[in-house]
PDB file of C-alpha atoms in Angstrom:
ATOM      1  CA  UNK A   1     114.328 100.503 101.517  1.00  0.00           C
ATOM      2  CA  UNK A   2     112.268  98.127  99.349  1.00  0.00           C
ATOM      3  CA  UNK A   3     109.143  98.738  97.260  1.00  0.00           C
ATOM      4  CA  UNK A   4     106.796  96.707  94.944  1.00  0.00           C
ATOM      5  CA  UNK A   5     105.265  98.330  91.395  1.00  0.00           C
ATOM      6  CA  UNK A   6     102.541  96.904  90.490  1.00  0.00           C
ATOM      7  CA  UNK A   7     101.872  98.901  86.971  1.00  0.00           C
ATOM      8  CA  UNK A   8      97.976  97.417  86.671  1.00  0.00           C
ATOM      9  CA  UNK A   9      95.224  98.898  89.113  1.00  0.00           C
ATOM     10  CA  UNK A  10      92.815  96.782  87.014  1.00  0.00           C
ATOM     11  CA  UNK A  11      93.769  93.592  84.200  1.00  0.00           C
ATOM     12  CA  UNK A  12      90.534  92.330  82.079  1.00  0.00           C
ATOM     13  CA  UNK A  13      90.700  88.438  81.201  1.00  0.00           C
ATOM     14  CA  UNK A  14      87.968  85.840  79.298  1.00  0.00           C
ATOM     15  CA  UNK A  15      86.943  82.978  81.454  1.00  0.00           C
ATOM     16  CA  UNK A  16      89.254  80.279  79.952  1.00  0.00           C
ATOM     17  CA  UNK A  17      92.062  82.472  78.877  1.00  0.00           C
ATOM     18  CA  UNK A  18      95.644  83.026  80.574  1.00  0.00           C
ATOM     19  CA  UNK A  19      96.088  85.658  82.371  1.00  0.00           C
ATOM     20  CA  UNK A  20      98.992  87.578  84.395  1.00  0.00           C
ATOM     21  CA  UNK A  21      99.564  89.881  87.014  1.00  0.00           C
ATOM     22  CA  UNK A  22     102.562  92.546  86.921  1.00  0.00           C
ATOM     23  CA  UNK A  23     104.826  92.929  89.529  1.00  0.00           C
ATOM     24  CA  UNK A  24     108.146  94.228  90.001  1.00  0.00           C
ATOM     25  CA  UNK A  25     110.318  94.828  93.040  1.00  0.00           C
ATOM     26  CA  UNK A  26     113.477  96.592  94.523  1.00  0.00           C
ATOM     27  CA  UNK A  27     115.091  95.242  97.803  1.00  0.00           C
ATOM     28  CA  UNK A  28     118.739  95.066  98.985  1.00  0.00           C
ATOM     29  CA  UNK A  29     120.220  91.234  98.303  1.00  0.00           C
ATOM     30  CA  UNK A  30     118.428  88.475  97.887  1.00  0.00           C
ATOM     31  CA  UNK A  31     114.364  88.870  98.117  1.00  0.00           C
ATOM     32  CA  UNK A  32     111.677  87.084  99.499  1.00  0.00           C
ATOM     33  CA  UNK A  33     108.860  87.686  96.701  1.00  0.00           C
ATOM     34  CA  UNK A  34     105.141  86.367  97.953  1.00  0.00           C
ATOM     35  CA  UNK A  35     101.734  86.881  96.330  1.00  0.00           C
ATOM     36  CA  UNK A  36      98.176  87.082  97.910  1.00  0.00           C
ATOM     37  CA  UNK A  37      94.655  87.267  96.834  1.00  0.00           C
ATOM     38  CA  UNK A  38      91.630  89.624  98.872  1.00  0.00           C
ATOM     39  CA  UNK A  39      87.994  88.604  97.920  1.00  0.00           C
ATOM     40  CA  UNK A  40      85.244  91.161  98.838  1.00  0.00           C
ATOM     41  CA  UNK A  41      85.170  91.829 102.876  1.00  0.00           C
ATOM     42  CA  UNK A  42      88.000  89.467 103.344  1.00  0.00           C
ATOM     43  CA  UNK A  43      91.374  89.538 105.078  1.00  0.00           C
ATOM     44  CA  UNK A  44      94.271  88.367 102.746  1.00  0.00           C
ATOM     45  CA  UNK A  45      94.868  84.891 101.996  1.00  0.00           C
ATOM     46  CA  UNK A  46      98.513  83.891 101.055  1.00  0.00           C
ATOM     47  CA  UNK A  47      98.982  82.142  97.156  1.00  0.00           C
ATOM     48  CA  UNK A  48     102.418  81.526  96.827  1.00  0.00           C
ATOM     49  CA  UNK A  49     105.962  82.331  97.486  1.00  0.00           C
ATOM     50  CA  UNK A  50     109.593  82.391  96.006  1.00  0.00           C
ATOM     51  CA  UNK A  51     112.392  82.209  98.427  1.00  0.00           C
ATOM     52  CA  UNK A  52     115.382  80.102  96.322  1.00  0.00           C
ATOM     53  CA  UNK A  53     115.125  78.096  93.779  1.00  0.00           C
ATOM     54  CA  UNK A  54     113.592  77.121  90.661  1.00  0.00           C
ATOM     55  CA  UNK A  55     112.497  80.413  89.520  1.00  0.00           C
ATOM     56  CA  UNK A  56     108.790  78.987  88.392  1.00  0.00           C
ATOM     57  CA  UNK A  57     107.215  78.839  91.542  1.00  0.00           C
ATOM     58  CA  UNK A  58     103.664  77.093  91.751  1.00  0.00           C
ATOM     59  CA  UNK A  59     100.588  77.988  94.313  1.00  0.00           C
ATOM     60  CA  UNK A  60      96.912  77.343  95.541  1.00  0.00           C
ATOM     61  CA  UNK A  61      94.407  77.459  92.711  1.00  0.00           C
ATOM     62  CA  UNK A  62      96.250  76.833  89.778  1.00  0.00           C
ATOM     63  CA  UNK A  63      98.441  79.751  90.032  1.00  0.00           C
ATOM     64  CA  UNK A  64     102.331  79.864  88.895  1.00  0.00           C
ATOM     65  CA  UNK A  65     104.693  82.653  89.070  1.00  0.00           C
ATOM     66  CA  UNK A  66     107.815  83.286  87.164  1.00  0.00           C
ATOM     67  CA  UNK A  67     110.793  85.048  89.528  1.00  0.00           C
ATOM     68  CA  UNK A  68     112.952  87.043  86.947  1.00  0.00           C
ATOM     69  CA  UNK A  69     116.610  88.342  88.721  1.00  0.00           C
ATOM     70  CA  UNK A  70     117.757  90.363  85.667  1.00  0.00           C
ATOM     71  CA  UNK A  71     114.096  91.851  85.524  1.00  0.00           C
ATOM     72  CA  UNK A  72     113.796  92.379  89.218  1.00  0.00           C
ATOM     73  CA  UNK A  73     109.945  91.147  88.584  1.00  0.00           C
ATOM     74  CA  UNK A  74     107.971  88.351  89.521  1.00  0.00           C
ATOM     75  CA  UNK A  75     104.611  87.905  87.465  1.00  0.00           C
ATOM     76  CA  UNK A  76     101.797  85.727  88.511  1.00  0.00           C
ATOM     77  CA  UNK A  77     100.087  83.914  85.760  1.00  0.00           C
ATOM     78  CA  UNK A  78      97.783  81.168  85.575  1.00  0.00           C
ATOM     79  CA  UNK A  79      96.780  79.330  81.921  1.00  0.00           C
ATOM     80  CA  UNK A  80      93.142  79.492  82.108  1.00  0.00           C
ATOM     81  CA  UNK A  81      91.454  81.945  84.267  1.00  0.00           C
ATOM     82  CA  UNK A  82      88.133  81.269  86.082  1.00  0.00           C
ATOM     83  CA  UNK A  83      85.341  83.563  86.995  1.00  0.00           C
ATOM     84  CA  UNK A  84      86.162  82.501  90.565  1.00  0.00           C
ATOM     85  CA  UNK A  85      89.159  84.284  89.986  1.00  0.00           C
ATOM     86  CA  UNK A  86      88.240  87.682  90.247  1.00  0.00           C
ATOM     87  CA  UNK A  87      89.556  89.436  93.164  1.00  0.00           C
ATOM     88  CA  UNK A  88      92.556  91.637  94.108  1.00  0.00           C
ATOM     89  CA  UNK A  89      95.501  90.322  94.043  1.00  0.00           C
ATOM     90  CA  UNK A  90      98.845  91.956  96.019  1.00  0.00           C
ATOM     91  CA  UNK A  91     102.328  91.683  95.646  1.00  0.00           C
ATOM     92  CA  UNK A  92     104.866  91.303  98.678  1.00  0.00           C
ATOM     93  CA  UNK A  93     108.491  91.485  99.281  1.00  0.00           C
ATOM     94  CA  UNK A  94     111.008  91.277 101.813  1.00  0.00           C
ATOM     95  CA  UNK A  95     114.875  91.025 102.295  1.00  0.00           C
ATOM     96  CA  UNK A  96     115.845  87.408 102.265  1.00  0.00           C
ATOM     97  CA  UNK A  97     117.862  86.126 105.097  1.00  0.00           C
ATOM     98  CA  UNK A  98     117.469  86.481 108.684  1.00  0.00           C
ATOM     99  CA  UNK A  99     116.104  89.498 110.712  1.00  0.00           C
ATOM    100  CA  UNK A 100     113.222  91.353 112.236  1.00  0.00           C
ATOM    101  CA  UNK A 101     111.535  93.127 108.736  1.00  0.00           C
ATOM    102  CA  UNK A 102     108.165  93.148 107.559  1.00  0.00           C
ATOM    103  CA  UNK A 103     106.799  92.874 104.269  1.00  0.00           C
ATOM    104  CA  UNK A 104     106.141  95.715 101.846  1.00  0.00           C
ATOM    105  CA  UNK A 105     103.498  95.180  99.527  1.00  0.00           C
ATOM    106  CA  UNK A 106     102.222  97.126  96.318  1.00  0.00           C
ATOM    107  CA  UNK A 107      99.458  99.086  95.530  1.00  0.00           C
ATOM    108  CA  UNK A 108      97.041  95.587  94.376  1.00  0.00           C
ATOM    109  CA  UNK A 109      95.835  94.474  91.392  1.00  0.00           C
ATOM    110  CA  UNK A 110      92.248  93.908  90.728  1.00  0.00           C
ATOM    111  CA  UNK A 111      91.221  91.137  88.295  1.00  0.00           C
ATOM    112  CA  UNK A 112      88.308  90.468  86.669  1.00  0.00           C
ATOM    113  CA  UNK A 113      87.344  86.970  84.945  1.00  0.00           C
ATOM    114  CA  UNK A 114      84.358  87.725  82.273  1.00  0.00           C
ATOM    115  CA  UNK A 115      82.426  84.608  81.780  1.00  0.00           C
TER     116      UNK A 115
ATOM    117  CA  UNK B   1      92.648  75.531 111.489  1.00  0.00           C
ATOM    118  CA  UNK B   2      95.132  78.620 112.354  1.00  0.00           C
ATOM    119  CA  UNK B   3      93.974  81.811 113.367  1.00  0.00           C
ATOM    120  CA  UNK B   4      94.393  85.657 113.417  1.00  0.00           C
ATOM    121  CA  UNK B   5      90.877  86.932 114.977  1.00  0.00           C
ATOM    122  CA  UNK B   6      90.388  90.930 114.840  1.00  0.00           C
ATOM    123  CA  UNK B   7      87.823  91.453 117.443  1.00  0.00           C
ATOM    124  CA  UNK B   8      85.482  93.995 115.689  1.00  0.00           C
ATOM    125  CA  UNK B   9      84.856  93.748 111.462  1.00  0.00           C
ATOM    126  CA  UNK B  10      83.161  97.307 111.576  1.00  0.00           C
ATOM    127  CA  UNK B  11      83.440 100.241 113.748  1.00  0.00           C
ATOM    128  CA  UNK B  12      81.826 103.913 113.593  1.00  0.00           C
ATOM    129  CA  UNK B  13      83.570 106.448 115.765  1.00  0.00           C
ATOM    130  CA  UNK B  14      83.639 110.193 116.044  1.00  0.00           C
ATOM    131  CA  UNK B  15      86.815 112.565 115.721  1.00  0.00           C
ATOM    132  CA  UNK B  16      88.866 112.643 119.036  1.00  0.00           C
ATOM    133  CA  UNK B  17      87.370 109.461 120.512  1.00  0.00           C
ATOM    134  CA  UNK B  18      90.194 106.978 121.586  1.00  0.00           C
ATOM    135  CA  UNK B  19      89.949 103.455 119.634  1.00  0.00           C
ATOM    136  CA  UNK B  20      90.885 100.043 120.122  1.00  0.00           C
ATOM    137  CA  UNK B  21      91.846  97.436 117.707  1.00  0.00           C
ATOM    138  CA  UNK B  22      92.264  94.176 119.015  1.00  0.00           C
ATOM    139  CA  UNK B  23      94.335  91.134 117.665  1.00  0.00           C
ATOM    140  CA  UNK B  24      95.140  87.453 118.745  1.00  0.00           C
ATOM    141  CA  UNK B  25      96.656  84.529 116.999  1.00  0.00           C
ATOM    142  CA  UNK B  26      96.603  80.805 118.199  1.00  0.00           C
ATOM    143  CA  UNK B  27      99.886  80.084 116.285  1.00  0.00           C
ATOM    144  CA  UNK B  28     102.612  80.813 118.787  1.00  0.00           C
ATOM    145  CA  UNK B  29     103.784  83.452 116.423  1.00  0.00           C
ATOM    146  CA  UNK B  30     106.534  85.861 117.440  1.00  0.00           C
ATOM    147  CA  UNK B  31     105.736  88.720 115.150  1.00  0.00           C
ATOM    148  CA  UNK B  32     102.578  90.400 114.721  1.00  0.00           C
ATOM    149  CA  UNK B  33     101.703  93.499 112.463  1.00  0.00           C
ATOM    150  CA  UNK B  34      99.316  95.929 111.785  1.00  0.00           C
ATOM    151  CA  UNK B  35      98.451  97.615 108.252  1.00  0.00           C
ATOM    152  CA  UNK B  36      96.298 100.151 106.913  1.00  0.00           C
ATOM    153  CA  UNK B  37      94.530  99.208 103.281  1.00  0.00           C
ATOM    154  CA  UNK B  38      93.591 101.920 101.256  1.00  0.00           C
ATOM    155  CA  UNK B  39      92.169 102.180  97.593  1.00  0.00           C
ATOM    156  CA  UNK B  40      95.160 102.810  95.403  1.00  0.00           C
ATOM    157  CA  UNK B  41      97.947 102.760  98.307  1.00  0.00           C
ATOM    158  CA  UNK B  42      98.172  98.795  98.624  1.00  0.00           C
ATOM    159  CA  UNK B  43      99.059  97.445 102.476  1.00  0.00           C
ATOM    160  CA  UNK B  44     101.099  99.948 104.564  1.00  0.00           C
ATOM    161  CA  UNK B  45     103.080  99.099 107.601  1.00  0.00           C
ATOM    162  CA  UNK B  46     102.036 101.135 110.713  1.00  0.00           C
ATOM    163  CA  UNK B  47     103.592  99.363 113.739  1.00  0.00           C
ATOM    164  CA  UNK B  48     105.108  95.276 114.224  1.00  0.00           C
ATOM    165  CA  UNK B  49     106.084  93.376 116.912  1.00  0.00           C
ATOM    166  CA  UNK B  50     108.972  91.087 117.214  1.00  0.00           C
ATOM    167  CA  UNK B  51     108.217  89.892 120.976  1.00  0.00           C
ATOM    168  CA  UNK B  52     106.222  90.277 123.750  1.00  0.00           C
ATOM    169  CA  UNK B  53     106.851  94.520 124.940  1.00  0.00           C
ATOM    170  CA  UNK B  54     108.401  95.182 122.144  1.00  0.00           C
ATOM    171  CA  UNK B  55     107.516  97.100 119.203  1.00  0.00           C
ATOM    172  CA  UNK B  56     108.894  99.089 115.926  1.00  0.00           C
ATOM    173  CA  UNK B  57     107.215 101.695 113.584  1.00  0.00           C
ATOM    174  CA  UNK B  58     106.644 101.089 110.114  1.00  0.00           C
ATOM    175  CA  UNK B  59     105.872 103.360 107.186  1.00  0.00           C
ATOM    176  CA  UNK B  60     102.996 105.293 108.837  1.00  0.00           C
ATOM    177  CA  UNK B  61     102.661 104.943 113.035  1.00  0.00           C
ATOM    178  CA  UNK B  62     102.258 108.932 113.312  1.00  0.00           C
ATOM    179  CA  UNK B  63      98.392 109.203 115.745  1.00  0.00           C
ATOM    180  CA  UNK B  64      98.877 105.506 116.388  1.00  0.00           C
ATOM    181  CA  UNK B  65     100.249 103.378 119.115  1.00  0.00           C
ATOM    182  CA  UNK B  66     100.501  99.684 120.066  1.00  0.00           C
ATOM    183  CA  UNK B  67     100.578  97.509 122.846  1.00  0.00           C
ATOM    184  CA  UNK B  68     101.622  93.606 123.497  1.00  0.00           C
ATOM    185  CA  UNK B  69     101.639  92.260 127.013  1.00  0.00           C
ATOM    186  CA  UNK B  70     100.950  88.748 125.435  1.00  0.00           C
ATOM    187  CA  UNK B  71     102.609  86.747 122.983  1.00  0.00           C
ATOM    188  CA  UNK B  72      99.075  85.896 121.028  1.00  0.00           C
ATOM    189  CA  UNK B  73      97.464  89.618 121.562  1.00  0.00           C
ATOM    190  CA  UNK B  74      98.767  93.024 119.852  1.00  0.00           C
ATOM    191  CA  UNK B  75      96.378  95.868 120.166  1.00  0.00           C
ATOM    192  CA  UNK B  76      96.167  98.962 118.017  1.00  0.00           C
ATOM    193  CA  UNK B  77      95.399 101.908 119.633  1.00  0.00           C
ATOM    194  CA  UNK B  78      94.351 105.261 118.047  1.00  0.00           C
ATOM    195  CA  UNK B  79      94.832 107.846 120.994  1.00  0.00           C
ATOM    196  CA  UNK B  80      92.036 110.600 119.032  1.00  0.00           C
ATOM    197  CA  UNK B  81      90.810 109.411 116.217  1.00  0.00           C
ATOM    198  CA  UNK B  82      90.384 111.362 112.605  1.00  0.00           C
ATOM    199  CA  UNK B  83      88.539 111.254 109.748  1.00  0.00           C
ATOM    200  CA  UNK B  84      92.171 110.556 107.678  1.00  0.00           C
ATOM    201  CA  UNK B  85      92.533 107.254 109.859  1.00  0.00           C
ATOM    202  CA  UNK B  86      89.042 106.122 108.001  1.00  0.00           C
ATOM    203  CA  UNK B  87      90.196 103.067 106.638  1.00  0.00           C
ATOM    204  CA  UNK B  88      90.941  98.883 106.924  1.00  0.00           C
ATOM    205  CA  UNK B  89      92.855  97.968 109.231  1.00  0.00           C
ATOM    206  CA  UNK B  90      94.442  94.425 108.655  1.00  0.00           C
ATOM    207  CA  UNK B  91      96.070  92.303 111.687  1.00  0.00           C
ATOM    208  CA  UNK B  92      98.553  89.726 110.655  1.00  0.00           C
ATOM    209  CA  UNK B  93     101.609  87.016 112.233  1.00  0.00           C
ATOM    210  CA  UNK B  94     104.282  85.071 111.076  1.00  0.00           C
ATOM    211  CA  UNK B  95     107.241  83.283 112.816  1.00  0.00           C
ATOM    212  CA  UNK B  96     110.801  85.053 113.023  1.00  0.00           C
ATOM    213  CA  UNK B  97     112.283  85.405 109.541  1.00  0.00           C
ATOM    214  CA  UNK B  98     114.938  82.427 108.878  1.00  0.00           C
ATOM    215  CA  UNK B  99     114.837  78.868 108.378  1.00  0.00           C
ATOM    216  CA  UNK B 100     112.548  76.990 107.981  1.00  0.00           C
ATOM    217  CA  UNK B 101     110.156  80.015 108.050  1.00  0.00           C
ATOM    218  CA  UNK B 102     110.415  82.312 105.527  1.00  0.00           C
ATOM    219  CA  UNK B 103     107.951  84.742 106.727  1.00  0.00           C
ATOM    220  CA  UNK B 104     104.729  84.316 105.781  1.00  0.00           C
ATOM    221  CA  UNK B 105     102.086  86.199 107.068  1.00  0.00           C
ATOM    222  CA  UNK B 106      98.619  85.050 108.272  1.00  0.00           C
ATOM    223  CA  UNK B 107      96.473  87.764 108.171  1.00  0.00           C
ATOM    224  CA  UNK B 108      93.154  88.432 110.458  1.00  0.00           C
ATOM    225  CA  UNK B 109      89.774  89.380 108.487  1.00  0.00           C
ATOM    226  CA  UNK B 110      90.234  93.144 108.668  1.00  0.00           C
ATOM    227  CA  UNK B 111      88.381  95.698 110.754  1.00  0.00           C
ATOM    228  CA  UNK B 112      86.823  98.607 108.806  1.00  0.00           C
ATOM    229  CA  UNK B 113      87.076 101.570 110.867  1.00  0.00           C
ATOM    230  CA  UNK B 114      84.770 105.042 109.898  1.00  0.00           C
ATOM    231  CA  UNK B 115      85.571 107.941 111.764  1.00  0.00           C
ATOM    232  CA  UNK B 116      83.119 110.580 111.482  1.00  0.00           C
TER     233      UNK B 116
END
């Protein structure tokens, strides 16, 4: 079965600084490795995704993440956050390939962007 | 613009009344899937759909059911509500996993469900 850590419930950033957002997964073969972002009262809306590749992976908003084999992780990271930026973020993955699965997601990540 | 529209964004109910959670996308989409969001527990699977009449259980379908008699609809149905199925309740689609799609999912705005 496949699961997604995600060791942060909560990651602190200055307006302006980098920031990044743990994750790490386990899945049988290849993975499919997504990201998505929640603001307040909202339904999720989908960032980026990693399916083969170049492992650096680049999404909506200014947002990059870094797919890591050896690791098993796959970070999201942006180089200068924004107080726009505060929300929670979730992790996803799913066996790569064909077939009927879903995606498993991790516990979420809640950011906050001081000004 | 795509679209996953939950019918109802809030809901108050009392224990042992039957509920209904609607869903439909205007995507074509073959799967559709229902979560649960809790604090602290992340998204978790309860039922998906691969096709119209069918269905499979995820992580947590025990007290809830499904139906799809359309391709756009999938309805979640909780046969007696509890207060432990107090929670947000999350609709989503995405085309068949393989090429080109890599399964995506386009989720609905949630429906926050209180059971008292």
């Amino acid at each position: 079965a496949q699961s997604v850590a995600q060791p942060e419930d909560q990651v602190n950033v200055a307006e302006g600084n980098p920031l990044t957002v743990k994750c790490t997964y386990s899945v049988s073969g290849n993975p499919y490795l997504f990201w998505y972002v929640q603001y307040p009262n909202r339904g999720l809306q989908f960032l980026l995704k990693y399916i083969t590749g170049d492992n650096l992976v680049k999404g909506s908003y200014g947002f990059e993440a870094e797919f890591n084999k050896s690791q098993t992780s796959f970070h999201l990271k942006k180089p200068s956050a924004l107080v726009s930026d505060s929300a929670l973020y979730f992790c996803a993955v799913s066996p790569g390939g064909t077939g009927r699965r879903a995606l498993t997601f991790g516990s979420g990540t809640r950011l906050q962007v001081q000004p | 613009d795509v679209k996953v529209t939950q019918s109802s964004r809030y809901l108050v109910k009392r224990t042992g009344e039957k509920v209904f959670l609607e869903c439909v996308q205007d995507m074509d989409h073959e799967n559709m899937f229902w979560y649960r969001q809790d604090p602290g527990l992340g998204l978790r699977l309860i039922y998906f759909s691969y096709d119209v009449k069918m269905k499979e259980k995820g992580d947590i379908p025990e007290g809830y059911s499904v139906s799809r008699e359309k391709k756009e609809r999938f309805s979640l149905i909780l046969e007696s509500a509890s207060t432990n199925q107090t929670s947000m309740y999350l609709c989503a689609s995405s085309s068949p996993m393989g090429p080109p799609s890599t399964g995506e999912l386009f989720f609905g705005e949630g429906s926050r469900l209180t059971v008292l």
